[in-house]
JSON list of C-alpha atoms in Angstrom, two decimals:
[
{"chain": "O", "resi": 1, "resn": "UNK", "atom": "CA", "xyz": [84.12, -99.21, 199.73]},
{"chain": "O", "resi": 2, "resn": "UNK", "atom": "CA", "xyz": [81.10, -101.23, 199.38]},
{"chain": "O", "resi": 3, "resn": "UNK", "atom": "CA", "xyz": [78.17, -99.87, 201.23]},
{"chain": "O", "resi": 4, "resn": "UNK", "atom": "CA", "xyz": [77.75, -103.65, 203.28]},
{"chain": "O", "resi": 5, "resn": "UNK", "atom": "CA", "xyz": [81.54, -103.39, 204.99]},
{"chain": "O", "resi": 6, "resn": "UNK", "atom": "CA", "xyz": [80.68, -99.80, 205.69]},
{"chain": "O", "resi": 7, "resn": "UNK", "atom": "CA", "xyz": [77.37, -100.72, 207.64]},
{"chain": "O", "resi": 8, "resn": "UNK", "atom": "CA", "xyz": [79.19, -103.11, 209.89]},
{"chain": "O", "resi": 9, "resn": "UNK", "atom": "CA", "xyz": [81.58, -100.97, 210.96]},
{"chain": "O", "resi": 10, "resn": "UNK", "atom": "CA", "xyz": [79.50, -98.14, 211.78]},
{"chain": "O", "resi": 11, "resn": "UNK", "atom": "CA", "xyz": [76.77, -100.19, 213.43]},
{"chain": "O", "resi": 12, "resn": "UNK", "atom": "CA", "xyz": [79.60, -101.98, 215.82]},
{"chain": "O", "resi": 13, "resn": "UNK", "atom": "CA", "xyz": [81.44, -98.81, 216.25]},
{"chain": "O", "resi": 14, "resn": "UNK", "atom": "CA", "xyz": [79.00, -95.80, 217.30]},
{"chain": "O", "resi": 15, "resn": "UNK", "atom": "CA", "xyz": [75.77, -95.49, 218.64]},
{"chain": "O", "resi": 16, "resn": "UNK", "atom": "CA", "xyz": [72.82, -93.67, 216.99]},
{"chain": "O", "resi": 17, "resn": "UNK", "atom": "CA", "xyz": [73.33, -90.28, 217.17]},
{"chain": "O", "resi": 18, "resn": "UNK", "atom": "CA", "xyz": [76.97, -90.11, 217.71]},
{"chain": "O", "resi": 19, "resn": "UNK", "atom": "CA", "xyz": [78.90, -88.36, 214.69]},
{"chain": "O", "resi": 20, "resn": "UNK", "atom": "CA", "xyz": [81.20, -90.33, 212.52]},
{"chain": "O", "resi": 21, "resn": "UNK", "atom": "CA", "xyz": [84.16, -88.70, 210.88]},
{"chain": "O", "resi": 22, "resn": "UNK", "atom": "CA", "xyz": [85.09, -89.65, 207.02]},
{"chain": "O", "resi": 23, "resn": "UNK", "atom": "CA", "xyz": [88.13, -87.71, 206.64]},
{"chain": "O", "resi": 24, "resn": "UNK", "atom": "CA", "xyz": [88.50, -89.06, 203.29]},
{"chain": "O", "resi": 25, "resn": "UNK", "atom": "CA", "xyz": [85.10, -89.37, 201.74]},
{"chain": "O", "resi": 26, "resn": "UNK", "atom": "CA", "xyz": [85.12, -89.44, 198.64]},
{"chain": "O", "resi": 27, "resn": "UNK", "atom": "CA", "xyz": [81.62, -90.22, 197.18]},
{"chain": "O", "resi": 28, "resn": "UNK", "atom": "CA", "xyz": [79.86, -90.40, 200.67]},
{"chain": "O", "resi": 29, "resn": "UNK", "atom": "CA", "xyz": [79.19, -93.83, 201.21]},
{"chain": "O", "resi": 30, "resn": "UNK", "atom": "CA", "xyz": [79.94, -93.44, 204.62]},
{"chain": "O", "resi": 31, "resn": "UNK", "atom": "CA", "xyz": [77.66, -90.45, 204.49]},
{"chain": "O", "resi": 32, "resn": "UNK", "atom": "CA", "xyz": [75.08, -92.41, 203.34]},
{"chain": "O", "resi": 33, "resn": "UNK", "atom": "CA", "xyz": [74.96, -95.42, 205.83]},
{"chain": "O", "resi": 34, "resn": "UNK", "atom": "CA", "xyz": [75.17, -93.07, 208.73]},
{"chain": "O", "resi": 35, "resn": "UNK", "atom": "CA", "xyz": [71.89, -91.35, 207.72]},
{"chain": "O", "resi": 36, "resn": "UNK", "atom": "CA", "xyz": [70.39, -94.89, 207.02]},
{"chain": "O", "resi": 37, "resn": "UNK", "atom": "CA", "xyz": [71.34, -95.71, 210.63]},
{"chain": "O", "resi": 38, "resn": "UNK", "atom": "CA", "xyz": [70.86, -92.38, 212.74]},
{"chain": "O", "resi": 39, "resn": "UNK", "atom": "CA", "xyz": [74.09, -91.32, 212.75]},
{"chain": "O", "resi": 40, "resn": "UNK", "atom": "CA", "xyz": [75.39, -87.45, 212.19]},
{"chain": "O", "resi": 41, "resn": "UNK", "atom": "CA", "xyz": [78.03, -87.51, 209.73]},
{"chain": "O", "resi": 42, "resn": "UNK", "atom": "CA", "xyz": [81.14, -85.41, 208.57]},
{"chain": "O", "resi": 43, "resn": "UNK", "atom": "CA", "xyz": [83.01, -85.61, 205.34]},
{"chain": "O", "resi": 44, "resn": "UNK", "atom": "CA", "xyz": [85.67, -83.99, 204.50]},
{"chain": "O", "resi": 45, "resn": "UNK", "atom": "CA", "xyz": [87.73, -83.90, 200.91]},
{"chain": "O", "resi": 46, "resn": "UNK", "atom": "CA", "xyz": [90.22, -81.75, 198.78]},
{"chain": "O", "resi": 47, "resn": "UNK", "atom": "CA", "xyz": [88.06, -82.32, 195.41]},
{"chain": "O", "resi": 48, "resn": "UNK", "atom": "CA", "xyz": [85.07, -80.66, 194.90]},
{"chain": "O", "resi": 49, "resn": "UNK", "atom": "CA", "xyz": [83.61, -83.05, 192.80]},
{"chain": "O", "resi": 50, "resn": "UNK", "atom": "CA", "xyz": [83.41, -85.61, 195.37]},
{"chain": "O", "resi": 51, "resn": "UNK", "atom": "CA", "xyz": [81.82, -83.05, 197.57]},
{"chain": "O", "resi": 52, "resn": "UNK", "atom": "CA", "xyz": [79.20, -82.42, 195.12]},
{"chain": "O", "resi": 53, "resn": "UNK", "atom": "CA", "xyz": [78.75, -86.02, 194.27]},
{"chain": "O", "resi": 54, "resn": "UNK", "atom": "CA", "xyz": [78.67, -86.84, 198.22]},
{"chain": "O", "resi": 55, "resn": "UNK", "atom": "CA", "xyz": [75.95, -83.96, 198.90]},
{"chain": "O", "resi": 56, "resn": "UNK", "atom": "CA", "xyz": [74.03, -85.46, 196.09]},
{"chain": "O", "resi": 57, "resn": "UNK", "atom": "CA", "xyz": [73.88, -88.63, 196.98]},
{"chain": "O", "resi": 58, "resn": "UNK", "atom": "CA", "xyz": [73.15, -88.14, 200.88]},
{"chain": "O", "resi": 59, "resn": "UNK", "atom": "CA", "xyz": [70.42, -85.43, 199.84]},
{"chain": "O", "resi": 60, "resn": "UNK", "atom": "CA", "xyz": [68.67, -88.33, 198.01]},
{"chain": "O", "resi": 61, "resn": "UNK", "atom": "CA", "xyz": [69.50, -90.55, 200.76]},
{"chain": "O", "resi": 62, "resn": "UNK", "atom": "CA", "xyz": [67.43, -88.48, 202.75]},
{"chain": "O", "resi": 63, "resn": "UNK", "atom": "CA", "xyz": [64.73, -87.87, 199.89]},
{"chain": "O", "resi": 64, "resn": "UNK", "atom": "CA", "xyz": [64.00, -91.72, 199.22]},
{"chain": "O", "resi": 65, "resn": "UNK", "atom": "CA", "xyz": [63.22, -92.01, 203.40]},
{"chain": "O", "resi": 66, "resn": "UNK", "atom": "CA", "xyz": [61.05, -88.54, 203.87]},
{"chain": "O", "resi": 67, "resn": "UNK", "atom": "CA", "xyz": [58.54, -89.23, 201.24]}
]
């Protein structure tokens, strides 16, 4: 899903810090926005790559903003 449609649902759905669920997620876009925007985050998904590719893109996520 792109990352834009993502944004606008979390920003007009939660609150900063409230947690957002991705039962489903895939690469971790969702991840992703919800650190952008404050929000705690939990994906979930049966293949381990996605994990690792979700981890890896939410740990640099979080790298590009704490420099």
């Amino acid at each position: 899903k792109p990352e834009s449609l993502l944004e606008r649902i979390i920003l007009s759905s939660s609150n900063e810090g409230n947690l957002v669920l991705d039962p489903f997620s895939g690469s971790g876009t969702t991840g992703v926005v919800c650190r952008r925007h404050n929000r705690n985050y939990i994906g979930i998904d049966l293949d381990k790559e996605y994990l690792d590719v979700s981890i890896k893109r939410i740990q640099d996520e979080d790298n590009l903003f704490n420099k």
